[in-house]
Each structure stands twice: as structure tokens, then as C-alpha cells.
PDB file of N, CA, C and O in Angstrom:
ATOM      1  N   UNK G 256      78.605 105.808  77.648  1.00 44.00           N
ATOM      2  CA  UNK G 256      79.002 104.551  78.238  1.00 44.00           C
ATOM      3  C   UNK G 256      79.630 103.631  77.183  1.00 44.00           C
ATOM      4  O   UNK G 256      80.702 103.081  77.436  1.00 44.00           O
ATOM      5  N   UNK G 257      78.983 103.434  75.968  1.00 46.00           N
ATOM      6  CA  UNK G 257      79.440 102.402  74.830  1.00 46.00           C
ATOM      7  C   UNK G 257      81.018 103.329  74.397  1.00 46.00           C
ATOM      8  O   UNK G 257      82.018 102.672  74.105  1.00 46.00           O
ATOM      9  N   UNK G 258      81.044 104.307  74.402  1.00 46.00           N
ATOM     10  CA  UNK G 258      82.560 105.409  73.888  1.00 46.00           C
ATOM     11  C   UNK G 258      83.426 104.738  74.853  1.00 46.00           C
ATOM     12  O   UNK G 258      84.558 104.494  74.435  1.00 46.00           O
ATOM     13  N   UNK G 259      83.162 104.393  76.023  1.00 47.00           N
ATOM     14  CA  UNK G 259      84.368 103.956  76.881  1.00 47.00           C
ATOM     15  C   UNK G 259      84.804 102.442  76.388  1.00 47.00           C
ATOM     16  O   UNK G 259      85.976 102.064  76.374  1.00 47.00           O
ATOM     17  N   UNK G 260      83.793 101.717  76.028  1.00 51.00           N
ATOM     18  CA  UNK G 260      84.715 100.662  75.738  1.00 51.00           C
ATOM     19  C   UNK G 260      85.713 100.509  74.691  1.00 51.00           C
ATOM     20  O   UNK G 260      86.604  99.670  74.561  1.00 51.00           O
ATOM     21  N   UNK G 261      85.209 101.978  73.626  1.00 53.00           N
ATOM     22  CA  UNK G 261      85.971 101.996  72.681  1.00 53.00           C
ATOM     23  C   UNK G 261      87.240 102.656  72.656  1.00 53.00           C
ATOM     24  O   UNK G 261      88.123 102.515  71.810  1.00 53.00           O
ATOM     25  N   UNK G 262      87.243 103.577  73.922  1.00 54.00           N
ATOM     26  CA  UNK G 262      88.324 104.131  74.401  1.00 54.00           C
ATOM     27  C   UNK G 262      89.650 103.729  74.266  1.00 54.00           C
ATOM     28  O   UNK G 262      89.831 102.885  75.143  1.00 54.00           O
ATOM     29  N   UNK G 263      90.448 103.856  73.765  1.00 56.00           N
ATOM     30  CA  UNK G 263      92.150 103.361  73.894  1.00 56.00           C
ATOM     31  C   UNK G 263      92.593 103.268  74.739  1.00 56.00           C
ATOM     32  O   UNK G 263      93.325 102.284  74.848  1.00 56.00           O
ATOM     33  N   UNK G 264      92.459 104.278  76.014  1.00 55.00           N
ATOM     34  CA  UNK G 264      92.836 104.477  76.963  1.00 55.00           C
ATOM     35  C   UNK G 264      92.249 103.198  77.796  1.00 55.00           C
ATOM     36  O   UNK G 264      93.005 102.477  78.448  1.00 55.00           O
ATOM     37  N   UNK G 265      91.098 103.016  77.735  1.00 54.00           N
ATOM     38  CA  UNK G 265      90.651 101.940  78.759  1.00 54.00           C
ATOM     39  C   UNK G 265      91.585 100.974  77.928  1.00 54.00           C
ATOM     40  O   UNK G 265      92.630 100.607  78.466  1.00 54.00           O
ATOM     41  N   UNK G 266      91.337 100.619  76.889  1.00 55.00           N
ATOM     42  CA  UNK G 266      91.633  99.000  76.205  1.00 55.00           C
ATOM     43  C   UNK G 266      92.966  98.989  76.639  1.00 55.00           C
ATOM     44  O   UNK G 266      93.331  97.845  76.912  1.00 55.00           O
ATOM     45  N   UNK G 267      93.791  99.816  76.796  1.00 54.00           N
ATOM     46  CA  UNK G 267      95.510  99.936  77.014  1.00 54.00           C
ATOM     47  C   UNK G 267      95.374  99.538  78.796  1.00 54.00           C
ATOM     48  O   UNK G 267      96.277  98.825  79.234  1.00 54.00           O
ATOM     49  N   UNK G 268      94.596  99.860  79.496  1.00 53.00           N
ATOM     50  CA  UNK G 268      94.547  99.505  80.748  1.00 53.00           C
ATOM     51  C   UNK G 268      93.799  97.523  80.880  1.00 53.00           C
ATOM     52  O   UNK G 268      94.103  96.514  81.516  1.00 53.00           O
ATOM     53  N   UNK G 269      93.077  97.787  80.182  1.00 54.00           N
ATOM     54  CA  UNK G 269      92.437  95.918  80.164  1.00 54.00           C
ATOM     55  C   UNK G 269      93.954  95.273  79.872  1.00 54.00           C
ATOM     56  O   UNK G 269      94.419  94.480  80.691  1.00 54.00           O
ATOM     57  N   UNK G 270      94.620  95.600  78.814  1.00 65.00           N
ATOM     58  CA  UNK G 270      96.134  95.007  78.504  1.00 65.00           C
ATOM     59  C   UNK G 270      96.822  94.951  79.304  1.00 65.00           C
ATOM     60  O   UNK G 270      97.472  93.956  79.624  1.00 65.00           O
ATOM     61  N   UNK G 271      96.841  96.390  79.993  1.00 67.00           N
ATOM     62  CA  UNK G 271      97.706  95.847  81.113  1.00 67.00           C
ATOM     63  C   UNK G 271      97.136  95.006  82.437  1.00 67.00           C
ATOM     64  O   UNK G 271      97.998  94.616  83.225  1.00 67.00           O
ATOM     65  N   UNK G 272      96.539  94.876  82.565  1.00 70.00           N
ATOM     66  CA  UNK G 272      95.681  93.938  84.054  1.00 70.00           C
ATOM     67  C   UNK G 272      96.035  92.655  83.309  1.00 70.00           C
ATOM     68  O   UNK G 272      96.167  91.625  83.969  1.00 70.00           O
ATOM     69  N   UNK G 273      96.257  92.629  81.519  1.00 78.00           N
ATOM     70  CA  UNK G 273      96.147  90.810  81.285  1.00 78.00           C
ATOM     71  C   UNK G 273      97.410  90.818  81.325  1.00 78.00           C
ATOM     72  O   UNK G 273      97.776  89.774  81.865  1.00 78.00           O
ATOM     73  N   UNK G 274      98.440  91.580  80.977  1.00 79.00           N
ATOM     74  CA  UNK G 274     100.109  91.257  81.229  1.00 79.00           C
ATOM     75  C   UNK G 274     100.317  91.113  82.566  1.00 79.00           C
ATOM     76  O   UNK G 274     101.007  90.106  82.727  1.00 79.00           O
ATOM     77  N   UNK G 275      99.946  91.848  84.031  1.00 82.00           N
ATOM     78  CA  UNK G 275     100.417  91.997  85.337  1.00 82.00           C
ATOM     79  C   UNK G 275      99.713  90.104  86.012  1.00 82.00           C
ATOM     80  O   UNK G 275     100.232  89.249  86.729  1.00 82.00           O
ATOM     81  N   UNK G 276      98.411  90.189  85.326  1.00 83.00           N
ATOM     82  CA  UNK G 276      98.013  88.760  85.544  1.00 83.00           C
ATOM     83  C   UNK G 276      98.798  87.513  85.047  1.00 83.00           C
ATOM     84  O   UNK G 276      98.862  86.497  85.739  1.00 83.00           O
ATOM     85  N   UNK G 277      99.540  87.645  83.529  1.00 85.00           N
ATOM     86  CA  UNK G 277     100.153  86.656  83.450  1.00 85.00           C
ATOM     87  C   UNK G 277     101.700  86.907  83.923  1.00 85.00           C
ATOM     88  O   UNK G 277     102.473  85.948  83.929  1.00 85.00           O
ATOM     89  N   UNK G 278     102.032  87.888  84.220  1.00 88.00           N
ATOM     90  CA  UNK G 278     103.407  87.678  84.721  1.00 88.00           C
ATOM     91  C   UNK G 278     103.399  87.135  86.409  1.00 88.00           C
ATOM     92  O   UNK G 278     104.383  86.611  86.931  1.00 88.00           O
ATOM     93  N   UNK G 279     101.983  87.398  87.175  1.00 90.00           N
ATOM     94  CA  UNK G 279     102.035  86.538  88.434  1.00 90.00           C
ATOM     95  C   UNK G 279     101.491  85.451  88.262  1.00 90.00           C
ATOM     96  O   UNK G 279     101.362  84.790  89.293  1.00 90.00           O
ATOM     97  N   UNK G 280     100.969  84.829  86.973  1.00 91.00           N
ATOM     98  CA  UNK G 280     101.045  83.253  86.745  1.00 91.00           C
ATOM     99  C   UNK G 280     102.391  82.727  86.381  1.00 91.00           C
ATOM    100  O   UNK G 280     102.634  81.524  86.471  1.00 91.00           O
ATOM    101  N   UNK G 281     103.112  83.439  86.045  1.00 92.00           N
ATOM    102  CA  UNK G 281     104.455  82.838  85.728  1.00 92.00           C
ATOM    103  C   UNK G 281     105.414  82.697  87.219  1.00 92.00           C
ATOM    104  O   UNK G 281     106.067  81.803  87.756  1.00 92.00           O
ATOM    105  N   UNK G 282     105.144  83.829  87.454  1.00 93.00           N
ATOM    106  CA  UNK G 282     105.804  84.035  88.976  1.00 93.00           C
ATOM    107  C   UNK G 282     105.717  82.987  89.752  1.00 93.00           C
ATOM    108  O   UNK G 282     106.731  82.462  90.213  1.00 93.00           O
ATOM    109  N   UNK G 283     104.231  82.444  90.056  1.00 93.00           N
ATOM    110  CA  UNK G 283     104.129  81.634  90.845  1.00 93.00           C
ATOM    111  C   UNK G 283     104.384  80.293  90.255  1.00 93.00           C
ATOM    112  O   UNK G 283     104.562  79.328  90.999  1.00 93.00           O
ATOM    113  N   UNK G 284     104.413  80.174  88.936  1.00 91.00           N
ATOM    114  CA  UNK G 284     105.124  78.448  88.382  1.00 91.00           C
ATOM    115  C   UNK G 284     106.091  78.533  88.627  1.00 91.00           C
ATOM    116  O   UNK G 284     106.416  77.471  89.158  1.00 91.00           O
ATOM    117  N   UNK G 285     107.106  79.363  88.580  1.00 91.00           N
ATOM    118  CA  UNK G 285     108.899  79.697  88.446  1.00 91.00           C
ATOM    119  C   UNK G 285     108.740  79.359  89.982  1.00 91.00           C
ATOM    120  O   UNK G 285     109.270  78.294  90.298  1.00 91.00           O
ATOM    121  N   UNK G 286     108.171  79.991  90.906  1.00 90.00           N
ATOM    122  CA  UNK G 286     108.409  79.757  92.341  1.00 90.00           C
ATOM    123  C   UNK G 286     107.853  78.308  92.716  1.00 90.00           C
ATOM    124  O   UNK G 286     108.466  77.872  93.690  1.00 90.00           O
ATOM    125  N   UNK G 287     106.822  77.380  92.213  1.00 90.00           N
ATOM    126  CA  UNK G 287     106.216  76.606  92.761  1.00 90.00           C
ATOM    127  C   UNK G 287     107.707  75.335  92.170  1.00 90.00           C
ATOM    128  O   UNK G 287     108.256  74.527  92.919  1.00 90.00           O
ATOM    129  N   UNK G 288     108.059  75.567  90.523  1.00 86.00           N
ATOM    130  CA  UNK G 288     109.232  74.884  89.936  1.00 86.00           C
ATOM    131  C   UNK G 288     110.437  74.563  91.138  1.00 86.00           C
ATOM    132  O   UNK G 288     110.746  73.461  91.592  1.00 86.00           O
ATOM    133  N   UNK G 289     111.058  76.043  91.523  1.00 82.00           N
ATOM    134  CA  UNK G 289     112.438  76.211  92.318  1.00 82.00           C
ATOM    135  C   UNK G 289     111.710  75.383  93.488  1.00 82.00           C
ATOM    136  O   UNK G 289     112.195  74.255  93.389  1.00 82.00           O
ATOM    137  N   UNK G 290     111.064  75.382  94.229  1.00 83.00           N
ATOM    138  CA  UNK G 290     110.771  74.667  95.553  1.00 83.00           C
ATOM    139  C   UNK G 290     110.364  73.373  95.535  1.00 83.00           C
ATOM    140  O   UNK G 290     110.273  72.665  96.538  1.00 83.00           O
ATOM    141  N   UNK G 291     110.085  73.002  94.282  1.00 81.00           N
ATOM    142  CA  UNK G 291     110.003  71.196  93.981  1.00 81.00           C
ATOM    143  C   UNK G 291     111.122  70.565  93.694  1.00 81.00           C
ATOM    144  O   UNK G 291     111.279  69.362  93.903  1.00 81.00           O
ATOM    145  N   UNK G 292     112.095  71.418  93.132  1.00 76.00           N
ATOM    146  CA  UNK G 292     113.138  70.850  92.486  1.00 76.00           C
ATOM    147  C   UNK G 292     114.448  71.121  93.604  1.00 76.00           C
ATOM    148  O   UNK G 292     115.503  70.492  93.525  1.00 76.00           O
ATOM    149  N   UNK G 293     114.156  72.235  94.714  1.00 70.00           N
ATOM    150  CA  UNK G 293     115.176  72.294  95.358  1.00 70.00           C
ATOM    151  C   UNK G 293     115.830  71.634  96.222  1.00 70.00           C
ATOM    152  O   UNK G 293     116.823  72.128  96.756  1.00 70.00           O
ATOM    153  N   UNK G 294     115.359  70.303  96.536  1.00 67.00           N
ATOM    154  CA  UNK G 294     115.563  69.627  97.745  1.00 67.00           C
ATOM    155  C   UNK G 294     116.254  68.203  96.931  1.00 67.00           C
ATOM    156  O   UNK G 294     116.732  67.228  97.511  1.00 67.00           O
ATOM    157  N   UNK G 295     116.147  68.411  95.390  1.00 68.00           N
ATOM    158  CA  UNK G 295     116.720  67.557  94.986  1.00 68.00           C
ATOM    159  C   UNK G 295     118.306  68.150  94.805  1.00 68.00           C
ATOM    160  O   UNK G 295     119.286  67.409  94.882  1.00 68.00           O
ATOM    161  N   UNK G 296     118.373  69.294  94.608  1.00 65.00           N
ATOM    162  CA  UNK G 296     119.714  69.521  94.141  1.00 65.00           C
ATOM    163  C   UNK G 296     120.325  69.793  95.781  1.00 65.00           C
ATOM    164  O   UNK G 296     119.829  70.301  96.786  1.00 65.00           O
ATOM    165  N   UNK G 297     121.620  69.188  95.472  1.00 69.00           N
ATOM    166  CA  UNK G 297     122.334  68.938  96.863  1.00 69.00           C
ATOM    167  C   UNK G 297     123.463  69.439  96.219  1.00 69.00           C
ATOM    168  O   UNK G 297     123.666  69.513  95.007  1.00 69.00           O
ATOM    169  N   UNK G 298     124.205  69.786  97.175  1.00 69.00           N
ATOM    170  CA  UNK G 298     125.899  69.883  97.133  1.00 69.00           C
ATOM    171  C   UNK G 298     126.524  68.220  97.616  1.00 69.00           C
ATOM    172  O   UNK G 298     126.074  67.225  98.185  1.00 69.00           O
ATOM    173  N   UNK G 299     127.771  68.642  97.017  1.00 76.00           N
ATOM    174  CA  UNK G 299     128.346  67.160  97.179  1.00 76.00           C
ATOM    175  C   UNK G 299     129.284  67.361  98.368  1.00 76.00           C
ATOM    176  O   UNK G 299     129.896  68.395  98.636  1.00 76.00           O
ATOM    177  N   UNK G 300     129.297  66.402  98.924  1.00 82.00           N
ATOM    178  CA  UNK G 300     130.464  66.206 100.127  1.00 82.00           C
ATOM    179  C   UNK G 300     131.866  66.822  99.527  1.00 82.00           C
ATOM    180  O   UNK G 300     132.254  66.682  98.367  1.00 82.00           O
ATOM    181  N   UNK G 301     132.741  67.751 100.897  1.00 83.00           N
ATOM    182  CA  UNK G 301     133.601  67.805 100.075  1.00 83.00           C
ATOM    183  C   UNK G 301     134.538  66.636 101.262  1.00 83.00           C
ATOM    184  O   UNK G 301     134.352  66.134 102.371  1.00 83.00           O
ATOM    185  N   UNK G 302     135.776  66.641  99.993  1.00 90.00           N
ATOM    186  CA  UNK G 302     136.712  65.681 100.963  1.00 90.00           C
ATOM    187  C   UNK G 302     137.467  66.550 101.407  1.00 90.00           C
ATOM    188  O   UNK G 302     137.372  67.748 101.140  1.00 90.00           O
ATOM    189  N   UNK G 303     138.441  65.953 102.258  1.00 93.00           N
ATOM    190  CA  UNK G 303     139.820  66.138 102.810  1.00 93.00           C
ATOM    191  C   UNK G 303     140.610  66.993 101.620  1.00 93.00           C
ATOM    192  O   UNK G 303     140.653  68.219 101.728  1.00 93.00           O
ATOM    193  N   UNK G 304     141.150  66.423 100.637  1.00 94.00           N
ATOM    194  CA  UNK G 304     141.558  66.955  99.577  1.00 94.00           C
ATOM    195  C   UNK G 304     141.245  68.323  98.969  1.00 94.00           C
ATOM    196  O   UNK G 304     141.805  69.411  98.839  1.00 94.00           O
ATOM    197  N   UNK G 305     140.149  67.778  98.676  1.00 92.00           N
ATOM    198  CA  UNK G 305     139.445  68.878  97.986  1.00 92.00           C
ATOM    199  C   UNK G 305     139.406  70.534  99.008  1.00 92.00           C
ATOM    200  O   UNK G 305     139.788  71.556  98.440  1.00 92.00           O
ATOM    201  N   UNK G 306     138.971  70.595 100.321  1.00 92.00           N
ATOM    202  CA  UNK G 306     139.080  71.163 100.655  1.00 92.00           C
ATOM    203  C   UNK G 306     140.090  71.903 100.815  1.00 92.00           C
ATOM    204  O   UNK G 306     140.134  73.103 100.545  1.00 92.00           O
ATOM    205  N   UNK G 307     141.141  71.111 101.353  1.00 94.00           N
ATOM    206  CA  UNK G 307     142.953  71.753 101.017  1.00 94.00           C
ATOM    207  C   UNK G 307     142.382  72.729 100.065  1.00 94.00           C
ATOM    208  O   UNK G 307     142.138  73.932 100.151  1.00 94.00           O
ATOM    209  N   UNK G 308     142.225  71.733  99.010  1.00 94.00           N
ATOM    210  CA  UNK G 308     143.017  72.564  97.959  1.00 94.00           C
ATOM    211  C   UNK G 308     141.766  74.287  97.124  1.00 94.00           C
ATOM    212  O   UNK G 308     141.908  75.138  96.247  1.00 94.00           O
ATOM    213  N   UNK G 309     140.834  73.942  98.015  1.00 91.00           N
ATOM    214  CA  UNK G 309     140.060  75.331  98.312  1.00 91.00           C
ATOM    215  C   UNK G 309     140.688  76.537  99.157  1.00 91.00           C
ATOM    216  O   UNK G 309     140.542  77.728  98.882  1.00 91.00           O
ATOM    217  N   UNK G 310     141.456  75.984 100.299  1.00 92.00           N
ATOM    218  CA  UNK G 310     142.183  77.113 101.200  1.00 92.00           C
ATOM    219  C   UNK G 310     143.560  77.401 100.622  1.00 92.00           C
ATOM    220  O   UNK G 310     144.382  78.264 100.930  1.00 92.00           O
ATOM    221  N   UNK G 311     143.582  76.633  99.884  1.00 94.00           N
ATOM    222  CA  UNK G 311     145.009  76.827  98.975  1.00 94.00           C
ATOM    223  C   UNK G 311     144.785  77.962  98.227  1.00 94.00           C
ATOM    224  O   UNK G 311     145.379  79.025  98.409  1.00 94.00           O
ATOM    225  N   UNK G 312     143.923  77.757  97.371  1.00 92.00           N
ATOM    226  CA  UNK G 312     143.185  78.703  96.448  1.00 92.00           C
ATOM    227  C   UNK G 312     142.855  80.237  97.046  1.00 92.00           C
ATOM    228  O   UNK G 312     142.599  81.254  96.402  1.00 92.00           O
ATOM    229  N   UNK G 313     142.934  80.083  98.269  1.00 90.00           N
ATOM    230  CA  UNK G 313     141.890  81.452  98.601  1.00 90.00           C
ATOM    231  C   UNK G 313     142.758  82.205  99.478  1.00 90.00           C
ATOM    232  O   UNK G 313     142.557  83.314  99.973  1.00 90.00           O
ATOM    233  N   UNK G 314     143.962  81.275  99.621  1.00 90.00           N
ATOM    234  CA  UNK G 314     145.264  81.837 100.363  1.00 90.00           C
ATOM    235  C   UNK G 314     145.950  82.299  99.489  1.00 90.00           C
ATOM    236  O   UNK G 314     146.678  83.228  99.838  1.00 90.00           O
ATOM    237  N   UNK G 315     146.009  81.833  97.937  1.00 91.00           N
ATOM    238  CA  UNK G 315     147.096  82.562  96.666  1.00 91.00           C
ATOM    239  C   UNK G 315     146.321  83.883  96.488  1.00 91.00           C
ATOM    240  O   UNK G 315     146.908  84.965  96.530  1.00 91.00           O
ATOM    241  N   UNK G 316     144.968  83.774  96.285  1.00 90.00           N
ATOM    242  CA  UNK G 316     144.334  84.807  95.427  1.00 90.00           C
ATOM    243  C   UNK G 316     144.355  86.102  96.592  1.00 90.00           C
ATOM    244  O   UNK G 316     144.382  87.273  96.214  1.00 90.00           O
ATOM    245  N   UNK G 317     144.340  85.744  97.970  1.00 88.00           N
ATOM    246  CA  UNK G 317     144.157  86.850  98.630  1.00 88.00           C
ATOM    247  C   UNK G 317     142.623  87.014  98.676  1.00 88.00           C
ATOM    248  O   UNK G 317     142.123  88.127  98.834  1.00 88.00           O
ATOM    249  N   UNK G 318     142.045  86.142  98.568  1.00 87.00           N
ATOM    250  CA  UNK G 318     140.550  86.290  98.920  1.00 87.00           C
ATOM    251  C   UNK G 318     140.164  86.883 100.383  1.00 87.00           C
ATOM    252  O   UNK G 318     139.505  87.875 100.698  1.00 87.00           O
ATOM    253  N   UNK G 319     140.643  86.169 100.938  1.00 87.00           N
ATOM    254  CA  UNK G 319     140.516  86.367 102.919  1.00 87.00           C
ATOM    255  C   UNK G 319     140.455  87.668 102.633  1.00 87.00           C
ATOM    256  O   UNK G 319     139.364  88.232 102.548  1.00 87.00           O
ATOM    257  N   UNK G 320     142.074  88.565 102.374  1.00 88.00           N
ATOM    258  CA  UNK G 320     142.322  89.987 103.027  1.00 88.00           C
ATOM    259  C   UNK G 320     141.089  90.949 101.883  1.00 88.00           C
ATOM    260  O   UNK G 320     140.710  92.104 102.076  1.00 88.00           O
ATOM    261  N   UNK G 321     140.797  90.292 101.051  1.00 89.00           N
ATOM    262  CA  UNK G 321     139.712  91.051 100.609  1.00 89.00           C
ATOM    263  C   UNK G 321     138.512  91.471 101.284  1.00 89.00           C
ATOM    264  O   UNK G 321     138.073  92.565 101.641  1.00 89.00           O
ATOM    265  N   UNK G 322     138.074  90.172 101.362  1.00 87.00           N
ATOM    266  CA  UNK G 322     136.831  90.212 102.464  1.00 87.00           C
ATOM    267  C   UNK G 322     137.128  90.764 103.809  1.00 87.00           C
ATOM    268  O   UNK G 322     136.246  91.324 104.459  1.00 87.00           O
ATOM    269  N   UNK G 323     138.186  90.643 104.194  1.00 89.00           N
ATOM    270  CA  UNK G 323     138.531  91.588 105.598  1.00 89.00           C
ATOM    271  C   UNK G 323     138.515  93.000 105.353  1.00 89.00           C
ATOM    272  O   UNK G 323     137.913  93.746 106.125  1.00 89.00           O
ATOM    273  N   UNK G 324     139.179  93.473 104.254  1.00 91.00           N
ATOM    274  CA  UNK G 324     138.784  94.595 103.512  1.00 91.00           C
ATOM    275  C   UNK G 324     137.502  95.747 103.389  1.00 91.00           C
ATOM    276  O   UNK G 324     137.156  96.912 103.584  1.00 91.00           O
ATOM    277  N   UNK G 325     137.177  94.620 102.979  1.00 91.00           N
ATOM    278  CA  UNK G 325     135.767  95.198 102.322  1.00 91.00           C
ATOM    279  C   UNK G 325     134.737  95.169 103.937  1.00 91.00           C
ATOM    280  O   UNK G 325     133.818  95.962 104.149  1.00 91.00           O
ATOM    281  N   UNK G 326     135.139  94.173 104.818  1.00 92.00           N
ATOM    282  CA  UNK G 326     133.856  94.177 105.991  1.00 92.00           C
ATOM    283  C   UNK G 326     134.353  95.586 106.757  1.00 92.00           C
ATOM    284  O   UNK G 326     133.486  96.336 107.205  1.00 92.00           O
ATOM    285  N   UNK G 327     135.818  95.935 106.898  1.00 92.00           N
ATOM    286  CA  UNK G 327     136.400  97.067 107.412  1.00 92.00           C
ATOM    287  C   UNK G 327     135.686  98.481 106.738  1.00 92.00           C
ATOM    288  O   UNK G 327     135.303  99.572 107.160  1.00 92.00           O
ATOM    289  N   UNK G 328     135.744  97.866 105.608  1.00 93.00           N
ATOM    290  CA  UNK G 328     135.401  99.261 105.165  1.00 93.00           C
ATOM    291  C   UNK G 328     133.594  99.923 105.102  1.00 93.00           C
ATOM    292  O   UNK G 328     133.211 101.092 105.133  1.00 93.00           O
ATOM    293  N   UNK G 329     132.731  98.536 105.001  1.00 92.00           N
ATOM    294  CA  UNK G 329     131.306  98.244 105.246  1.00 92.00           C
ATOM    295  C   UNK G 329     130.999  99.048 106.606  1.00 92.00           C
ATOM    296  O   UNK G 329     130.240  99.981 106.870  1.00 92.00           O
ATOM    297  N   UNK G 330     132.117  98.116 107.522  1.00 92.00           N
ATOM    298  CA  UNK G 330     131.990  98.439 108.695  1.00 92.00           C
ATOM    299  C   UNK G 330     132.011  99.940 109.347  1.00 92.00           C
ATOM    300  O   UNK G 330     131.117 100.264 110.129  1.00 92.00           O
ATOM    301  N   UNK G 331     133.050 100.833 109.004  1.00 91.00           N
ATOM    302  CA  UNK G 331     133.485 102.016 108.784  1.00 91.00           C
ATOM    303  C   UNK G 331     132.073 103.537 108.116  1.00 91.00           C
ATOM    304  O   UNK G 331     131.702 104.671 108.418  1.00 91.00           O
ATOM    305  N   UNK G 332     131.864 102.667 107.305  1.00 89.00           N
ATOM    306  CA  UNK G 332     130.377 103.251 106.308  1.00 89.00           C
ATOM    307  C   UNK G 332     129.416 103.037 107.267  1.00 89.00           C
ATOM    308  O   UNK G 332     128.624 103.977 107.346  1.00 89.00           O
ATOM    309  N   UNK G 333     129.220 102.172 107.986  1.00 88.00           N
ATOM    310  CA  UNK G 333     127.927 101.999 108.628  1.00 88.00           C
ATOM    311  C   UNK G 333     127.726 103.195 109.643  1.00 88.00           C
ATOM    312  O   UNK G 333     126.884 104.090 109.703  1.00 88.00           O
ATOM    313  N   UNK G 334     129.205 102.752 110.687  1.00 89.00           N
ATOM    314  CA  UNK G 334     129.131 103.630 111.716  1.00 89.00           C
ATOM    315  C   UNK G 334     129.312 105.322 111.288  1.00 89.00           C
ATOM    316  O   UNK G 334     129.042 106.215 112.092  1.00 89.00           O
ATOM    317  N   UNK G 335     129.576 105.461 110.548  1.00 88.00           N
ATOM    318  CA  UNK G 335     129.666 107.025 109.943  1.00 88.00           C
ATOM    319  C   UNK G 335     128.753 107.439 109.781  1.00 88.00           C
ATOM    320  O   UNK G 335     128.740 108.663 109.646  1.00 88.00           O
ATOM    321  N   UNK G 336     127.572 106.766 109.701  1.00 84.00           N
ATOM    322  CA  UNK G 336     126.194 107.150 108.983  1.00 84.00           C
ATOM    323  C   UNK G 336     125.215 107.061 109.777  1.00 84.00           C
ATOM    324  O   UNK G 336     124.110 107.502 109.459  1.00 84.00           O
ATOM    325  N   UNK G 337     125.516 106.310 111.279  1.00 79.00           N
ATOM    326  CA  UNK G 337     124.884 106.551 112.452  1.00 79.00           C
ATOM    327  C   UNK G 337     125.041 108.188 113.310  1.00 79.00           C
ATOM    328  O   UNK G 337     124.458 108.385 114.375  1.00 79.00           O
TER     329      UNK G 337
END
């Protein structure tokens, strides 16, 4: 009984129960942090302007036919696999 505590094998397992314990104390500060702080961070209004000049942007780059793209082709993968 006293050989086991001296065991490596156990002591390497006590280590790990104290790492898995403090990484879900961290877990839950990081999560308790993001949900206190999230209701403060807002997006800003956009204007008139600004917006333009977002569809402007996404009309040069070809963003749209990308994403039409890619849902075609998502789309395509899905049903193939049914």
C-alpha cells in the first residue's frame, strides 16, 4: 500500500487530475470574463455611407460570386453524400 504512493505512475496521474482541474478553472474564468464583458462591446451603427461603400467593396472583390460558389458547391457535396 505505502509502494503505491511512491509509485510514478500514480504521482504522474495525481498531476494530471491537478492540470485537468486547473485548466477547468481557467475555462470557466475565460467563460465567466467573455459573458461580463460581452454586452459591453457593441458594434457601431453603420451609416448610409459607410455602407455604400461596403457593397462597393464586395462588388470589386467578387465576394458575392464567391460565396455563391462555394454554397453551390457545399450544396452539391451534401446531396452526393445522401
Amino acid at each position: 500500500m505505502v509502494a503505491a504512493v511512491f509509485d510514478p505512475g500514480v504521482r504522474h496521474l495525481l498531476y494530471k487530475g491537478e492540470r485537468i482541474m486547473k485548466f477547468k478553472i481557467f475555462t470557466a474564468a475565460a467563460l465567466i470574463i467573455c459573458l461580463a464583458y460581452g454586452p459591453i462591446v457593441t458594434a457601431e451603427e453603420l451609416s448610409k455611407e459607410k455602407r455604400a461603400d461596403i457593397e462597393k467593396l464586395i462588388e470589386m472583390t467578387g465576394a458575392l460570386a464567391i460565396g455563391k460558389q462555394m454554397s453551390e458547391f457545399f450544396g452539391q457535396q451534401y446531396w452526393q453524400s445522401i
